[in-house]
Amino acid sequence: MGYVDTVLQPDEIVRFKTNYHWVGFVPGLALLLLAIISYWWSDRPDSWYGLWITLAVLLLAGAGILLVRAGFQRFITEIAVTDRRVIYKTGFVSRQTDEMPLAKVENIEVKQSILGRLLDYGDVDVQGTGAGGIGPDKLHRIASPLEFRNHVLAG
């Protein structure tokens, strides 16, 4: 049971849940691929074995850090739209939440690159009346941003 499930009001229904897109794992996977290539290259008889093995180990360590960081960020974040509000939660030990009633949503901006359109991810800025909102710094590279927007506007 996640945070969203624990804060629902009586008769409140979750319409849509999303999270950070899997594209956040790409930098770590790219480093992992480079580590494998470097390790493979070290087997060549004319190569500098120590240099390529050291490079492979460093790339593997960097890949591990990036993959764990992306997985942890995805694990500790919840983004949901209910029939009454938008809920954003992040944090593991300490928790940071941002909730906005659907009635207070004034505008929603969705920014998608070409790759974002192809892979269905993007940045969303939910602007509320006054100075409030859930900005693109929080809703950065989320999965299905247009569907998220449609569920917010349907409220």
mmCIF file of C-alpha atoms in Angstrom:
data_model
loop_
_atom_site.group_PDB
_atom_site.id
_atom_site.type_symbol
_atom_site.label_atom_id
_atom_site.label_comp_id
_atom_site.label_asym_id
_atom_site.label_seq_id
_atom_site.Cartn_x
_atom_site.Cartn_y
_atom_site.Cartn_z
ATOM 1 C CA MET A 1 0.000 0.000 0.000
ATOM 2 C CA GLY A 2 1.504 3.282 -1.127
ATOM 3 C CA TYR A 3 1.174 6.818 0.107
ATOM 4 C CA VAL A 4 -1.629 7.646 -2.330
ATOM 5 C CA ASP A 5 -3.740 4.759 -1.049
ATOM 6 C CA THR A 6 -3.289 5.870 2.560
ATOM 7 C CA VAL A 7 -4.351 9.512 2.011
ATOM 8 C CA LEU A 8 -7.510 8.941 -0.005
ATOM 9 C CA GLN A 9 -10.622 10.610 1.375
ATOM 10 C CA PRO A 10 -13.836 8.574 1.779
ATOM 11 C CA ASP A 11 -15.323 7.832 -1.660
ATOM 12 C CA GLU A 12 -12.285 9.323 -3.456
ATOM 13 C CA ILE A 13 -11.258 7.318 -6.522
ATOM 14 C CA VAL A 14 -7.811 7.119 -8.130
ATOM 15 C CA ARG A 15 -8.241 7.841 -11.844
ATOM 16 C CA PHE A 16 -4.644 7.593 -12.989
ATOM 17 C CA LYS A 17 -1.210 6.728 -11.584
ATOM 18 C CA THR A 18 2.109 7.336 -13.269
ATOM 19 C CA ASN A 19 5.777 7.533 -12.405
ATOM 20 C CA TYR A 20 9.088 8.493 -13.907
ATOM 21 C CA HIS A 21 9.601 6.935 -17.336
ATOM 22 C CA TRP A 22 12.048 4.075 -17.879
ATOM 23 C CA VAL A 23 14.137 6.365 -20.107
ATOM 24 C CA GLY A 24 15.783 7.569 -16.877
ATOM 25 C CA PHE A 25 17.703 4.282 -16.842
ATOM 26 C CA VAL A 26 19.324 4.942 -20.248
ATOM 27 C CA PRO A 27 22.478 6.759 -18.994
ATOM 28 C CA GLY A 28 23.260 3.885 -16.619
ATOM 29 C CA LEU A 29 22.577 1.303 -19.305
ATOM 30 C CA ALA A 30 24.828 3.195 -21.718
ATOM 31 C CA LEU A 31 27.684 3.130 -19.191
ATOM 32 C CA LEU A 32 27.044 -0.561 -18.601
ATOM 33 C CA LEU A 33 27.332 -1.212 -22.333
ATOM 34 C CA LEU A 34 30.603 0.761 -22.457
ATOM 35 C CA ALA A 35 31.918 -1.280 -19.514
ATOM 36 C CA ILE A 36 31.119 -4.513 -21.357
ATOM 37 C CA ILE A 37 32.822 -3.252 -24.527
ATOM 38 C CA SER A 38 35.877 -2.157 -22.534
ATOM 39 C CA TYR A 39 36.092 -5.541 -20.833
ATOM 40 C CA TRP A 40 35.713 -7.307 -24.175
ATOM 41 C CA TRP A 41 38.428 -5.085 -25.682
ATOM 42 C CA SER A 42 40.852 -6.047 -22.892
ATOM 43 C CA ASP A 43 40.930 -9.644 -24.214
ATOM 44 C CA ARG A 44 42.645 -8.599 -27.429
ATOM 45 C CA PRO A 45 46.282 -9.771 -27.524
ATOM 46 C CA ASP A 46 47.646 -6.387 -28.641
ATOM 47 C CA SER A 47 45.717 -4.257 -26.117
ATOM 48 C CA TRP A 48 46.765 -2.702 -22.848
ATOM 49 C CA TYR A 49 45.064 -5.138 -20.510
ATOM 50 C CA GLY A 50 45.365 -3.091 -17.300
ATOM 51 C CA LEU A 51 44.065 0.104 -18.846
ATOM 52 C CA TRP A 52 40.978 -1.537 -20.362
ATOM 53 C CA ILE A 53 40.161 -3.533 -17.211
ATOM 54 C CA THR A 54 40.495 -0.387 -15.063
ATOM 55 C CA LEU A 55 38.274 1.513 -17.461
ATOM 56 C CA ALA A 56 35.734 -1.326 -17.428
ATOM 57 C CA VAL A 57 35.628 -1.363 -13.620
ATOM 58 C CA LEU A 58 35.197 2.425 -13.420
ATOM 59 C CA LEU A 59 32.452 2.374 -16.036
ATOM 60 C CA LEU A 60 30.738 -0.502 -14.234
ATOM 61 C CA ALA A 61 30.840 1.429 -10.942
ATOM 62 C CA GLY A 62 29.390 4.527 -12.637
ATOM 63 C CA ALA A 63 26.683 2.439 -14.306
ATOM 64 C CA GLY A 64 25.779 0.845 -10.985
ATOM 65 C CA ILE A 65 25.457 4.233 -9.289
ATOM 66 C CA LEU A 66 23.291 5.677 -12.091
ATOM 67 C CA LEU A 67 21.046 2.609 -12.294
ATOM 68 C CA VAL A 68 20.529 2.411 -8.528
ATOM 69 C CA ARG A 69 19.835 6.149 -8.369
ATOM 70 C CA ALA A 70 17.259 5.993 -11.189
ATOM 71 C CA GLY A 71 15.588 2.926 -9.678
ATOM 72 C CA PHE A 72 15.484 4.465 -6.207
ATOM 73 C CA GLN A 73 14.037 7.735 -7.545
ATOM 74 C CA ARG A 74 11.341 5.779 -9.347
ATOM 75 C CA PHE A 75 10.665 3.642 -6.243
ATOM 76 C CA ILE A 76 10.208 6.571 -3.833
ATOM 77 C CA THR A 77 7.978 8.671 -6.110
ATOM 78 C CA GLU A 78 4.209 8.450 -6.517
ATOM 79 C CA ILE A 79 2.181 10.585 -8.916
ATOM 80 C CA ALA A 80 -1.583 10.214 -9.073
ATOM 81 C CA VAL A 81 -4.759 11.923 -10.206
ATOM 82 C CA THR A 82 -7.918 11.232 -8.232
ATOM 83 C CA ASP A 83 -11.407 12.489 -8.883
ATOM 84 C CA ARG A 84 -10.645 15.388 -6.477
ATOM 85 C CA ARG A 85 -6.927 16.254 -6.610
ATOM 86 C CA VAL A 86 -3.453 15.774 -8.050
ATOM 87 C CA ILE A 87 -1.015 14.068 -5.671
ATOM 88 C CA TYR A 88 2.797 14.092 -5.903
ATOM 89 C CA LYS A 89 4.914 12.350 -3.256
ATOM 90 C CA THR A 90 8.634 11.703 -3.055
ATOM 91 C CA GLY A 91 10.952 10.597 -0.281
ATOM 92 C CA PHE A 92 11.898 7.494 1.614
ATOM 93 C CA VAL A 93 12.749 8.423 5.200
ATOM 94 C CA SER A 94 11.642 12.034 4.959
ATOM 95 C CA ARG A 95 8.618 12.679 2.787
ATOM 96 C CA GLN A 96 7.780 15.629 0.553
ATOM 97 C CA THR A 97 4.281 15.900 -0.830
ATOM 98 C CA ASP A 98 2.453 18.309 -3.046
ATOM 99 C CA GLU A 99 -1.300 18.083 -3.540
ATOM 100 C CA MET A 100 -3.589 20.328 -5.519
ATOM 101 C CA PRO A 101 -7.375 20.209 -5.724
ATOM 102 C CA LEU A 102 -8.570 19.785 -9.306
ATOM 103 C CA ALA A 103 -10.781 22.847 -8.879
ATOM 104 C CA LYS A 104 -7.637 24.972 -8.352
ATOM 105 C CA VAL A 105 -5.873 23.801 -11.530
ATOM 106 C CA GLU A 106 -5.688 26.732 -13.910
ATOM 107 C CA ASN A 107 -3.377 25.475 -16.649
ATOM 108 C CA ILE A 108 -1.294 22.441 -17.583
ATOM 109 C CA GLU A 109 1.781 22.597 -19.781
ATOM 110 C CA VAL A 110 3.199 19.424 -21.334
ATOM 111 C CA LYS A 111 6.653 19.572 -22.910
ATOM 112 C CA GLN A 112 7.776 16.627 -25.042
ATOM 113 C CA SER A 113 10.801 16.275 -27.282
ATOM 114 C CA ILE A 114 10.638 14.199 -30.452
ATOM 115 C CA LEU A 115 12.037 11.229 -28.533
ATOM 116 C CA GLY A 116 9.563 11.953 -25.734
ATOM 117 C CA ARG A 117 6.693 11.789 -28.183
ATOM 118 C CA LEU A 118 7.967 8.520 -29.622
ATOM 119 C CA LEU A 119 8.527 6.911 -26.205
ATOM 120 C CA ASP A 120 5.582 8.640 -24.436
ATOM 121 C CA TYR A 121 7.316 10.702 -21.754
ATOM 122 C CA GLY A 122 7.630 14.392 -20.999
ATOM 123 C CA ASP A 123 7.664 17.202 -18.479
ATOM 124 C CA VAL A 124 4.412 18.464 -16.995
ATOM 125 C CA ASP A 125 3.778 21.776 -15.250
ATOM 126 C CA VAL A 126 0.485 21.901 -13.341
ATOM 127 C CA GLN A 127 -0.262 25.552 -12.632
ATOM 128 C CA GLY A 128 -2.758 26.500 -9.975
ATOM 129 C CA THR A 129 -4.652 29.654 -9.238
ATOM 130 C CA GLY A 130 -2.396 32.228 -7.662
ATOM 131 C CA ALA A 131 1.253 31.252 -7.308
ATOM 132 C CA GLY A 132 0.653 27.572 -6.584
ATOM 133 C CA GLY A 133 1.393 24.582 -8.717
ATOM 134 C CA ILE A 134 3.298 21.374 -9.190
ATOM 135 C CA GLY A 135 6.162 22.374 -11.444
ATOM 136 C CA PRO A 136 8.138 20.599 -14.148
ATOM 137 C CA ASP A 137 11.080 20.215 -11.766
ATOM 138 C CA LYS A 138 8.944 17.637 -9.922
ATOM 139 C CA LEU A 139 7.016 16.166 -12.844
ATOM 140 C CA HIS A 140 10.111 15.731 -15.011
ATOM 141 C CA ARG A 141 10.267 12.905 -17.555
ATOM 142 C CA ILE A 142 7.055 11.209 -16.420
ATOM 143 C CA ALA A 143 5.391 8.395 -18.326
ATOM 144 C CA SER A 144 2.199 9.138 -20.294
ATOM 145 C CA PRO A 145 2.108 12.921 -19.785
ATOM 146 C CA LEU A 146 -0.785 13.500 -22.182
ATOM 147 C CA GLU A 147 -2.924 10.888 -20.459
ATOM 148 C CA PHE A 148 -1.995 12.517 -17.115
ATOM 149 C CA ARG A 149 -3.083 15.895 -18.499
ATOM 150 C CA ASN A 150 -6.349 14.460 -19.827
ATOM 151 C CA HIS A 151 -7.240 12.972 -16.436
ATOM 152 C CA VAL A 152 -6.504 16.260 -14.662
ATOM 153 C CA LEU A 153 -8.583 18.285 -17.131
ATOM 154 C CA ALA A 154 -11.458 15.790 -16.977
ATOM 155 C CA GLY A 155 -11.866 16.623 -13.301
#
